[in-house]
Structures are given as structure tokens and as C-alpha cells.
Short mmCIF file of C-alpha atoms in Angstrom, two decimals:
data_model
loop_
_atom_site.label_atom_id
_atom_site.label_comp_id
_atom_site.label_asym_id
_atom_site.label_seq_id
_atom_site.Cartn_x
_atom_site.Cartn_y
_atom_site.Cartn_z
CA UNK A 1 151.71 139.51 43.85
CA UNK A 2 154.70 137.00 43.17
CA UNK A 3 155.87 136.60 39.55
CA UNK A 4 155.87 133.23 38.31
CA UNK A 5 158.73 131.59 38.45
CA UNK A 6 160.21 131.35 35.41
CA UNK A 7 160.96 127.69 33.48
CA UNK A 8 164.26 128.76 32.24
CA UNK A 9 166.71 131.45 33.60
CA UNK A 10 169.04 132.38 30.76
CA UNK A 11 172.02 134.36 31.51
CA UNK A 12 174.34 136.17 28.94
CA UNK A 13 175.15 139.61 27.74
CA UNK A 14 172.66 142.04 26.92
CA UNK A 15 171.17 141.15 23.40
CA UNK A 16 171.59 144.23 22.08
CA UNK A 17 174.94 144.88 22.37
CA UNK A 18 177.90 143.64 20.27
CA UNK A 19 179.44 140.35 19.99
CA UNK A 20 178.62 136.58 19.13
CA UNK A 21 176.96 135.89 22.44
CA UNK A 22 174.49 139.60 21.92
CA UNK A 23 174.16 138.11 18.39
CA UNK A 24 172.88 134.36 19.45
CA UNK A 25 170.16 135.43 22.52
CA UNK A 26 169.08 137.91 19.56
CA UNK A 27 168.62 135.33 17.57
CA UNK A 28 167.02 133.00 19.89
CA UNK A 29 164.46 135.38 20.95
CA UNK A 30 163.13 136.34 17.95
CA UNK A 31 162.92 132.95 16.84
CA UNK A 32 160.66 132.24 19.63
CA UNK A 33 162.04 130.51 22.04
CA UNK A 34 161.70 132.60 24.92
CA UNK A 35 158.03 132.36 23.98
CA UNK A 36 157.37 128.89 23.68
CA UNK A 37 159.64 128.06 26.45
CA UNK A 38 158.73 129.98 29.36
CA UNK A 39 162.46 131.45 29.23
CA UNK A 40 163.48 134.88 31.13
CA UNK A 41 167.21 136.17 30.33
CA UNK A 42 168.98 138.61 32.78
CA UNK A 43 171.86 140.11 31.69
CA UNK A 44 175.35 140.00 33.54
CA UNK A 45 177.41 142.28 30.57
CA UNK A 46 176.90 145.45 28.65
CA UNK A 47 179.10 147.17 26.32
CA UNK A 48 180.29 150.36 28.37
CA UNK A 49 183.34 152.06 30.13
CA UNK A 50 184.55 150.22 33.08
CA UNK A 51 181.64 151.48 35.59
CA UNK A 52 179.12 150.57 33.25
CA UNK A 53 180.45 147.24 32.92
CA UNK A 54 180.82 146.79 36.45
CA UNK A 55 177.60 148.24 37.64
CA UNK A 56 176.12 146.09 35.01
CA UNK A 57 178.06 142.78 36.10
CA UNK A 58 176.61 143.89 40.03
CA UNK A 59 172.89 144.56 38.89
CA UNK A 60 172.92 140.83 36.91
CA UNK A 61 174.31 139.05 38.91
CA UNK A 62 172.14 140.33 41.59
CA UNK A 63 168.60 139.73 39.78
CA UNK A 64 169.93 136.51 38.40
CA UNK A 65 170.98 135.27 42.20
CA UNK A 66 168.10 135.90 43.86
CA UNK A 67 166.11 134.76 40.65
CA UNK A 68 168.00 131.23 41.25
CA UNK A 69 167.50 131.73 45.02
CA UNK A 70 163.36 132.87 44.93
CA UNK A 71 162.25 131.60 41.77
CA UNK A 72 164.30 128.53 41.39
CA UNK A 73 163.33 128.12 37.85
CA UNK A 74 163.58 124.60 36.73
CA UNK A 75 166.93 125.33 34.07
CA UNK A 76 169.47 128.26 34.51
CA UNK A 77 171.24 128.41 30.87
CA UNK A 78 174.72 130.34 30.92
CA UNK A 79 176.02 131.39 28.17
CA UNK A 80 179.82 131.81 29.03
CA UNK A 81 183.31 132.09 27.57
CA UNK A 82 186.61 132.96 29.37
CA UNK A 83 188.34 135.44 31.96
CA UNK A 84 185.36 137.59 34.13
CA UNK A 85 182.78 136.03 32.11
CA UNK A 86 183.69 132.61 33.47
CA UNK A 87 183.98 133.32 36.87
CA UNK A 88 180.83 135.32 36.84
CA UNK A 89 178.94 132.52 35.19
CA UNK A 90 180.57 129.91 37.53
CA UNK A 91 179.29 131.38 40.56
CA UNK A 92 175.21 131.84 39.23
CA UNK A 93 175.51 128.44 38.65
CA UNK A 94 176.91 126.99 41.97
CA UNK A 95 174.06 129.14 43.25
CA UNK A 96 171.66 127.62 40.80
CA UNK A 97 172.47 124.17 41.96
CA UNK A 98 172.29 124.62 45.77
CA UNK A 99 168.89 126.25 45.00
CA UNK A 100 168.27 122.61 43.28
CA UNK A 101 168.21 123.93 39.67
CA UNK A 102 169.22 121.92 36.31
CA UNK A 103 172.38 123.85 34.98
CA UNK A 104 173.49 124.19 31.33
CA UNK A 105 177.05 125.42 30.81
CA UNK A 106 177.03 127.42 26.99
CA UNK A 107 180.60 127.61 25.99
CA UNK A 108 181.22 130.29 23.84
CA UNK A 109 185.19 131.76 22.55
CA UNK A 110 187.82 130.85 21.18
CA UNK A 111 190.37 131.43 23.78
CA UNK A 112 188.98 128.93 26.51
CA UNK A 113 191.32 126.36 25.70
CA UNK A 114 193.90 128.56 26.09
CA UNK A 115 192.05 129.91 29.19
CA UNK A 116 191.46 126.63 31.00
CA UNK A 117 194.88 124.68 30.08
CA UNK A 118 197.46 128.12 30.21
CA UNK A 119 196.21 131.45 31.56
CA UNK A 120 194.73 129.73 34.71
CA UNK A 121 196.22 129.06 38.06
CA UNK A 122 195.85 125.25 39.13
CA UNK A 123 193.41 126.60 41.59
CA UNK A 124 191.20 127.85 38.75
CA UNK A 125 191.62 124.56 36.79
CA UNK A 126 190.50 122.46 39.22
CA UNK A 127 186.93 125.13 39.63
CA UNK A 128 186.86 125.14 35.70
CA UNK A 129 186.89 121.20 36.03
CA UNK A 130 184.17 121.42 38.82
CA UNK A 131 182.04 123.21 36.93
CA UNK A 132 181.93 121.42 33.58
CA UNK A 133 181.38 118.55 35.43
CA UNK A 134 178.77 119.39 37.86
CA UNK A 135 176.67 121.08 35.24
CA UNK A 136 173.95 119.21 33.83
CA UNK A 137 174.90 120.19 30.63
CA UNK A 138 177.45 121.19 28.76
CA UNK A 139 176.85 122.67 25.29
CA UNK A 140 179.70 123.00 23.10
CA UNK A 141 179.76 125.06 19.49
CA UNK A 142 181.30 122.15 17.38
CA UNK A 143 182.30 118.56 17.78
CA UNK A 144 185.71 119.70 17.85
CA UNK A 145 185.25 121.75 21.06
CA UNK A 146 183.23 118.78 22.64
CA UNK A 147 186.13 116.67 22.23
CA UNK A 148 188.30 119.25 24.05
CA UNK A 149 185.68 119.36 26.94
CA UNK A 150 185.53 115.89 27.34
CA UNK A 151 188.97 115.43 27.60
CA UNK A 152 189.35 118.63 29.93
CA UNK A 153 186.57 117.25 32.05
CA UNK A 154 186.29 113.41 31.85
CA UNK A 155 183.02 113.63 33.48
CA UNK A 156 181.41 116.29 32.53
CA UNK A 157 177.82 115.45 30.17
CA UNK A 158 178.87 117.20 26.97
CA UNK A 159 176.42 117.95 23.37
CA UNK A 160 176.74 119.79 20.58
CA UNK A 161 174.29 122.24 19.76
CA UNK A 162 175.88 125.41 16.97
CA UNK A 163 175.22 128.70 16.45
CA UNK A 164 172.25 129.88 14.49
CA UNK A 165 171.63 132.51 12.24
CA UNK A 166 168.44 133.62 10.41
CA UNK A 167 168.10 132.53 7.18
CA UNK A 168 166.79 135.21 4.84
CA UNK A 169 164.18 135.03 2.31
CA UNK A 170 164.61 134.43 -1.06
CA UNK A 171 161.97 137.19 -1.90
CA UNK A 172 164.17 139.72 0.48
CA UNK A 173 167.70 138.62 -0.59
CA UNK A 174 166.96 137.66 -4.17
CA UNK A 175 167.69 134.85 -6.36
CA UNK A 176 171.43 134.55 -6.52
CA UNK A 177 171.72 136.30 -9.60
CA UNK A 178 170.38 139.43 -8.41
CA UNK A 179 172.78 138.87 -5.19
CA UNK A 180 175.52 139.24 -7.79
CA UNK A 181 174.19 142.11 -9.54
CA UNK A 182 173.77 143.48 -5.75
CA UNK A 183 177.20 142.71 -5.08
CA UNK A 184 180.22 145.55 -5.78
CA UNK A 185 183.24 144.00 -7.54
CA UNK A 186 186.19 143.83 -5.53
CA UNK A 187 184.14 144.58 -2.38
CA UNK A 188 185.61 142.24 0.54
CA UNK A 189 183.58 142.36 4.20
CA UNK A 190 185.29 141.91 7.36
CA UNK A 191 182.94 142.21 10.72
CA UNK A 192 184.24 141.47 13.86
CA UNK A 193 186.27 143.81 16.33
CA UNK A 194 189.24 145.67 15.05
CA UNK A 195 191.67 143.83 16.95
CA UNK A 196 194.88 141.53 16.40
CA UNK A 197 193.63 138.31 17.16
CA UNK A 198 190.78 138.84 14.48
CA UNK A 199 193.53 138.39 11.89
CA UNK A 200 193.19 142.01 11.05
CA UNK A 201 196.58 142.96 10.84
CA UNK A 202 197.26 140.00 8.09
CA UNK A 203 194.03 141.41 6.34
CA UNK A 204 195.16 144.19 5.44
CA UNK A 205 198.83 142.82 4.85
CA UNK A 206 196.88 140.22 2.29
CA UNK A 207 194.60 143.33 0.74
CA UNK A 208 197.86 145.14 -0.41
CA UNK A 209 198.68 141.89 -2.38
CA UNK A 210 196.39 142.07 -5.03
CA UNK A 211 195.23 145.85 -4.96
CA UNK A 212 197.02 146.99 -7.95
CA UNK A 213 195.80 144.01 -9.94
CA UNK A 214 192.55 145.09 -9.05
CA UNK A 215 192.24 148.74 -8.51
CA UNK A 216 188.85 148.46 -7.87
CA UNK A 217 189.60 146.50 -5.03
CA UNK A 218 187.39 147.62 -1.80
CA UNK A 219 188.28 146.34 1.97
CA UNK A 220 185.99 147.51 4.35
CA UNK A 221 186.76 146.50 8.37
CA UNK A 222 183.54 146.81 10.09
CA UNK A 223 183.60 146.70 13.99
CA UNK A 224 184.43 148.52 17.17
CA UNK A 225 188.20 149.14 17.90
CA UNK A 226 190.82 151.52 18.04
CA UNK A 227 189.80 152.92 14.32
CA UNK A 228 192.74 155.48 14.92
CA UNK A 229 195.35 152.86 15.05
CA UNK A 230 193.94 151.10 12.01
CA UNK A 231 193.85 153.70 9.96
CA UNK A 232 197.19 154.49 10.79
CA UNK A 233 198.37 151.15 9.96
CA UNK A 234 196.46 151.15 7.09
CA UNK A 235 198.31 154.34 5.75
CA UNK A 236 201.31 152.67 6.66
CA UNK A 237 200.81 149.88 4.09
CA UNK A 238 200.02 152.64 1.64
CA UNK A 239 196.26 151.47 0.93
CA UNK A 240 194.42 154.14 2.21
CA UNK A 241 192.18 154.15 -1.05
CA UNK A 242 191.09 150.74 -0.61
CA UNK A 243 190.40 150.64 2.87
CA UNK A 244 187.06 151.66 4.69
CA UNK A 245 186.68 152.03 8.44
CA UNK A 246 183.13 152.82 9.30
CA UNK A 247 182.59 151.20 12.95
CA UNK A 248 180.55 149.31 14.65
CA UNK A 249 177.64 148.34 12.13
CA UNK A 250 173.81 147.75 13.66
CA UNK A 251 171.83 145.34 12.03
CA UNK A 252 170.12 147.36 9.20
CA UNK A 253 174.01 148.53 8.34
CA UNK A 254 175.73 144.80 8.57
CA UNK A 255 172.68 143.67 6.12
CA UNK A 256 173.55 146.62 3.74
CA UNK A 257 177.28 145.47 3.42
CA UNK A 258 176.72 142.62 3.26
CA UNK A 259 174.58 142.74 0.30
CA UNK A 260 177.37 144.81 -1.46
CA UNK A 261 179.96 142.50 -0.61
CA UNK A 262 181.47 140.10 -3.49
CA UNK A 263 183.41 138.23 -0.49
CA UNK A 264 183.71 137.97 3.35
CA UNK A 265 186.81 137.66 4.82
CA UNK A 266 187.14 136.40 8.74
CA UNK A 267 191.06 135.55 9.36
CA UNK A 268 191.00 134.99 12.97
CA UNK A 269 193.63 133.42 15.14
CA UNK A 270 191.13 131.59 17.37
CA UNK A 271 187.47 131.24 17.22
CA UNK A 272 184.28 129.31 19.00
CA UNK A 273 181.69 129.18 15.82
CA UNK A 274 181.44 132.85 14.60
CA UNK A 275 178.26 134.38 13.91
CA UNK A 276 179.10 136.98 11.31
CA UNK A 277 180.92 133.97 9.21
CA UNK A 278 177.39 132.22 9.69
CA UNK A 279 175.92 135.32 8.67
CA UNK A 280 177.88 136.11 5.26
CA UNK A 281 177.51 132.39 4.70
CA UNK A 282 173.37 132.56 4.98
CA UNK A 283 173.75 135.66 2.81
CA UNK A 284 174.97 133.12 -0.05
CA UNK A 285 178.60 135.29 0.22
CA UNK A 286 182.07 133.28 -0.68
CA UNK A 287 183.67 133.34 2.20
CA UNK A 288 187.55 132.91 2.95
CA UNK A 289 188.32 131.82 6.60
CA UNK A 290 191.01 130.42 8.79
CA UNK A 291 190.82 126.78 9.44
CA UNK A 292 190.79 127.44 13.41
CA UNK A 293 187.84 126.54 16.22
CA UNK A 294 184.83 125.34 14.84
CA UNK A 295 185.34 126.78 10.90
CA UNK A 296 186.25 123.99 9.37
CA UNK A 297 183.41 122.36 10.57
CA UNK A 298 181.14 124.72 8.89
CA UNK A 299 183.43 125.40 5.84
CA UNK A 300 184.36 122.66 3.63
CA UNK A 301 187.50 124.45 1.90
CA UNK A 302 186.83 124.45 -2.03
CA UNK A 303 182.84 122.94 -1.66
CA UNK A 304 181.33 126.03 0.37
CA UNK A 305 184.22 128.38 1.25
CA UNK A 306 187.96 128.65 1.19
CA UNK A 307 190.07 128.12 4.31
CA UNK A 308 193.61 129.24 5.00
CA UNK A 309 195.72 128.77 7.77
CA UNK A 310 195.78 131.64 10.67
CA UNK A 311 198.53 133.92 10.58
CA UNK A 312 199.43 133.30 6.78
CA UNK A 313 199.16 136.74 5.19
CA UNK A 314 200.37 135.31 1.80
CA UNK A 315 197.59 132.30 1.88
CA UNK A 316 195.02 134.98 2.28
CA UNK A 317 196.00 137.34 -0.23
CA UNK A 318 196.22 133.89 -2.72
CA UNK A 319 192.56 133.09 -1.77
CA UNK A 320 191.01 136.79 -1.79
CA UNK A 321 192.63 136.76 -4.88
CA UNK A 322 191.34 133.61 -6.39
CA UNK A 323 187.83 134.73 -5.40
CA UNK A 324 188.46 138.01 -6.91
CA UNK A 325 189.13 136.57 -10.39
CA UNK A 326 186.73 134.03 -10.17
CA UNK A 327 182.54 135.42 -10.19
CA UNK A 328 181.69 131.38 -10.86
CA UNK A 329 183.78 130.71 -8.13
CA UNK A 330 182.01 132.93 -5.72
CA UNK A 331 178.75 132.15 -6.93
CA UNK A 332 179.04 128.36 -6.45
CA UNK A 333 180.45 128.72 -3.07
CA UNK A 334 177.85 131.42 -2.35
CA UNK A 335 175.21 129.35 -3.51
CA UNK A 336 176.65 126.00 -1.44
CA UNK A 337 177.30 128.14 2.08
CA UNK A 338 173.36 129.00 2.17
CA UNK A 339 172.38 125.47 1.74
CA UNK A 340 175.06 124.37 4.12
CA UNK A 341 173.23 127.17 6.82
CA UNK A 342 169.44 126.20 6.05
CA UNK A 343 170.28 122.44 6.20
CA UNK A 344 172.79 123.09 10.07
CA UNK A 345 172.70 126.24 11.30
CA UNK A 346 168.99 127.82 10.67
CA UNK A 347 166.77 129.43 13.52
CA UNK A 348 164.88 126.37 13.19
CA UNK A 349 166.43 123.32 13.67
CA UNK A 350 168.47 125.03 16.89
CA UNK A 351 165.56 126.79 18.62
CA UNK A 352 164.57 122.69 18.43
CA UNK A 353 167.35 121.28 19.40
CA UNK A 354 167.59 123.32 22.61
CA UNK A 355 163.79 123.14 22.81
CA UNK A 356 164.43 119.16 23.27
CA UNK A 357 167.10 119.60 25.35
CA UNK A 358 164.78 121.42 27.90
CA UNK A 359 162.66 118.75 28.19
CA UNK A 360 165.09 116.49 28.81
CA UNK A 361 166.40 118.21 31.74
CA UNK A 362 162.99 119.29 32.79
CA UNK A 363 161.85 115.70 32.86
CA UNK A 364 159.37 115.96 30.14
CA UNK A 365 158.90 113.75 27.07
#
């Protein structure tokens, strides 16, 4: 027997793997929406070595080709960012529209700009251009990256729809008080991938700051990398006591830290809207970010968060250390970045938004 077509063909990295994309379908999914929407996903990406990625990127694109060809669900969704993902992305959804499907373009990244305007032949442009524009949708992570689209692609349709996180309990994460008696002084949280552009190198040149002002000063770097070279670097700077490297967290773990966390730290040199920032921030953590991508549009520097400049090792070590010396401080901005999540960035209200945005493109009011 045929399967029924499905409404919505959503296309992304595999939802359990590691990354903001993984994070977001996650989220979606148990929020409902596949449910209530009729949506199937297919995944084009999985963490691996390089013939598990590319046997991966074969079998997805595969299913979600003749899926587009067979099915011809009434939406294919992309999520997509720069480089292989783009390209691979691109293609499903030329396919998608000869097939006579509605197409929605999900930027994710913070390197497409740099991507799409530098790192691209004028070839590439031009299909970049052609495919912005020839979606149905675009959906960008902030107003400021809407802006950028719109003048990359003059005609492209472009809306902002941001990343969503779930927004715990107050019976499972406690009042704020008991988040604070939770929380281990001098404990800062970093999760993202060990890598330069994460602002990890600055990190840890900003943790040696204030370490002997606060001995018991605690930095753990949580994420996949090369842990070797970090640790060696971390030697290097002679902070090897206040320095943890566990890995790659799963779920349970990244809850766990982040519940004995006093602060999150996130100094990256480009970003889209990051998830684990969204994350600390729904935890009711202080958070101190650079003011790149979509951040300052989620963190108002002194009202819900503190924001430095990327690539400023000095502003960073002033603001962990501010924080650090400050458990009012935290607590207000704790208190104000889990409003600022339940009021924009909750399960919720984006499930909804995209929920109307089907509709929309699906003909139905």
C-alpha cells in the first residue's frame, strides 16, 4: 500500500546528534508539531567520520528526493546553513519546486554572510541568490539576519521566526532561590564545540584574569573538539585547576551543569541565534555573550545579560568578573533572561508561529 503523502517534508540533520540545528527539530518534535502538522523529517547529516557523513548525505538526500518526487508533500522545510549543507539543501529544493511543492528556506549559522558575500565563487552567488528568491519562504533567526537577506536577495519573501527552547518548570527547576543554592560559586558554563571561532581561546585567556581573585573559580568547556589541544592550551596558561574538559554533554548531562552553573559564558566570533545561550537563559543563568549575530537581539546588555565585544579577552574577563562578585547581579539577570525566553523564545509561541506559517503556504485559513 502507498504511504500517505506527507503535508510537510522537513529536512535537517538528524535530531539526535549535536549542534543548533539537532537541538531545534528536537525541540520542535517534542513540542508537537510533527504531530499536529502532518510533518515527516528525513535527515541529510549525521555526526560521523567522513563515510558516515557521506553515506548519510547519499541515503537523505535520496529518501528526501524521491519523497519530493512521489509524495510531493504540500511544504518541503530546509533547515540549512553554509558550505555542503547549502548546496545539499539547494538542490532538494529545486527538486521540490519542479515537483510543484511550497519551499521554506531555514537559515541557520553564523558564517553565511561570510559564505554568500566572500567564500563563494560568483557562480555560487548568483545560485545562493536564486534560491532565496525562488523559495517561498525564507525564515531568518533575527531581524538582523532578515535585513541581510533582503538586501542579499532583493526579492526573496523573508520572516522572522527564532529559535526555541523549552521552558522548564518552576516545580523542576525551582524558585530562583533554590537555583542559587543549586548553583556552585565560581562555576562558569561554556557549551558549544571546542573550537576557535566559539571564542574559546579568549575564554580561557579571560578565566586566567580573575582566577586568583577567586580561587574557587570553576571553567568547565563542554562540547566535542580536539580536547587534547585544549587541555594543552589550557596548561599552557597555567590554569589547569580551574579548567574542566568533559566532552560532548547529552541532555540529562547539559541540564546537570547547567543547574550548577553560577554563569554561562558563549564568546563566539559569529553566530545565527544559539540554542545553548537560549538554553542557559531559560535556565534563569546570567549569561555573558558577544554582541555578534542575533545576541543582541535576545540579550539586552545590563537588563537580561551582559554583552562584550568578540575577540576582547580583557572585556570578558571584566564581565565574568563582575558577575562573579555580584550574586544580585546574577540573580536579577537570571531572573530577567527566563522571562525574556517564556515571553519570545518558548516551545509555544514558535511551534505557532510556524504552525501559521503552514497554513499560509498551504492555502488554509
Amino acid at each position: 500500500m502507498k504511504a500517505r503523502a506527507p503535508r510537510i517534508l522537513m529536512l535537517g540533520t538528524a535530531p539526535e546528534g549535536r549542534g543548533g540545528v539537532a537541538a531545534l527539530v528536537s525541540v520542535l518534535r517534542d513540542g508537537g508539531l510533527f504531530e499536529r502538522e502532518a510533518v515527516a523529517y528525513v535527515s541529510t547529516h549525521r555526526e560521523g567520520g567522513v563515510f558516515a557523513k557521506l553515506g548519510s548525505a547519499a541515503s537523505g538526500f535520496s529518501k528526501a528526493a524521491l519523497a519530493c518526487l512521489r509524495q510531493r508533500p504540500r511544504i518541503v522545510h530546509a533547515h540549512a546553513a553554509s558550505g555542503a549543507s547549502f548546496l545539499r539543501k539547494s538542490m532538494l529544493l529545486w527538486l521540490a519546486r519542479t515537483a510543484g511543492c511550497r519551499t521554506i528556506f531555514h537559515l541557520h549559522g553564523g558564517g553565511f554572510r561570510q559564505f554568500a558575500t566572500v567564500r563563494s565563487s560568483m557562480l555560487t552567488q548568483r545560485w545562493i541568490r536564486h534560491t532565496l528568491e525562488r523559495s517561498s519562504l525564507v525564515i531568518a533567526l533575527s531581524e538582523g539576519w532578515a535585513q541581510f537577506l533582503r538586501g542579499f536577495a532583493p526579492e526573496a519573501r523573508v520572516t522572522v521566526v527564532p529559535n526555541a527552547v523549552p521552558l522548564p518548570r518552576q516545580g523542576e527547576q525551582g524558585e530562583q532561590g533554590e537555583q542559587a543554592e543549586q548553583a556552585e560559586p565560581g562555576r562558569i558554563l561554556f557549551l558549544g564545540r571546542l573550537e576557535c571561532a566559539k571564542g574559546v581561546a579568549e575564554l580561557l585567556d579571560a578565566a586566567a584574569t580573575p582566577a586568583p581573585r577567586f580561587p574557587q573559580l570553576r571553567l568547565v568547556l563542554a562540547g566535542s573538539g580536539d580536547l587534547e589541544a585544549w587541555r594543552a592550551a589550557v596548561a599552557a596558561r597555567g590554569i589547569g585547576a580551574h579548567v574542566e574538559l568533559p566532552g560532548w554533554l547529552d541532555a540529562a548531562a547539559r541540564e546537570r551543569e547547567l543547574a550548577r552553573a553560577s554563569v554561562f559564558c558563549l564568546p563566539s566570533h559569529a553566530e545565527g541565534l544559539p540554542m545553548s545561550l537560549l538554553e542557559a537563559m531559560a535556565a534563569g543563568k546570567a549569561a555573558v555573550a558577544t554582541a555578534v549575530g542575533a545576541v543582541p537581539e535576545a540579550v539586552r546588555d545590563g537588563e537580561n545579560g551582559l554583552l562584550v565585544p568578540p575577540h576582547d579577552a580583557p572585556a570578558l574577563a571584566a564581565a565574568l568578573e563582575r558577575l562573579l562578585a555580584d550574586s544580585a547581579l546574577r540573580g536579577r539577570l537570571g531572573t530577567q533572561a527566563r522571562a525574556t525566553v517564556e515571553r519570545h523564545y518558548s516551545t509555544e509561541a514558535v511551534c505557532g508561529q510556524l504552525a501559521a506559517i503552514y497554513n499560509d503556504l498551504a492555502g488554509v485559513r
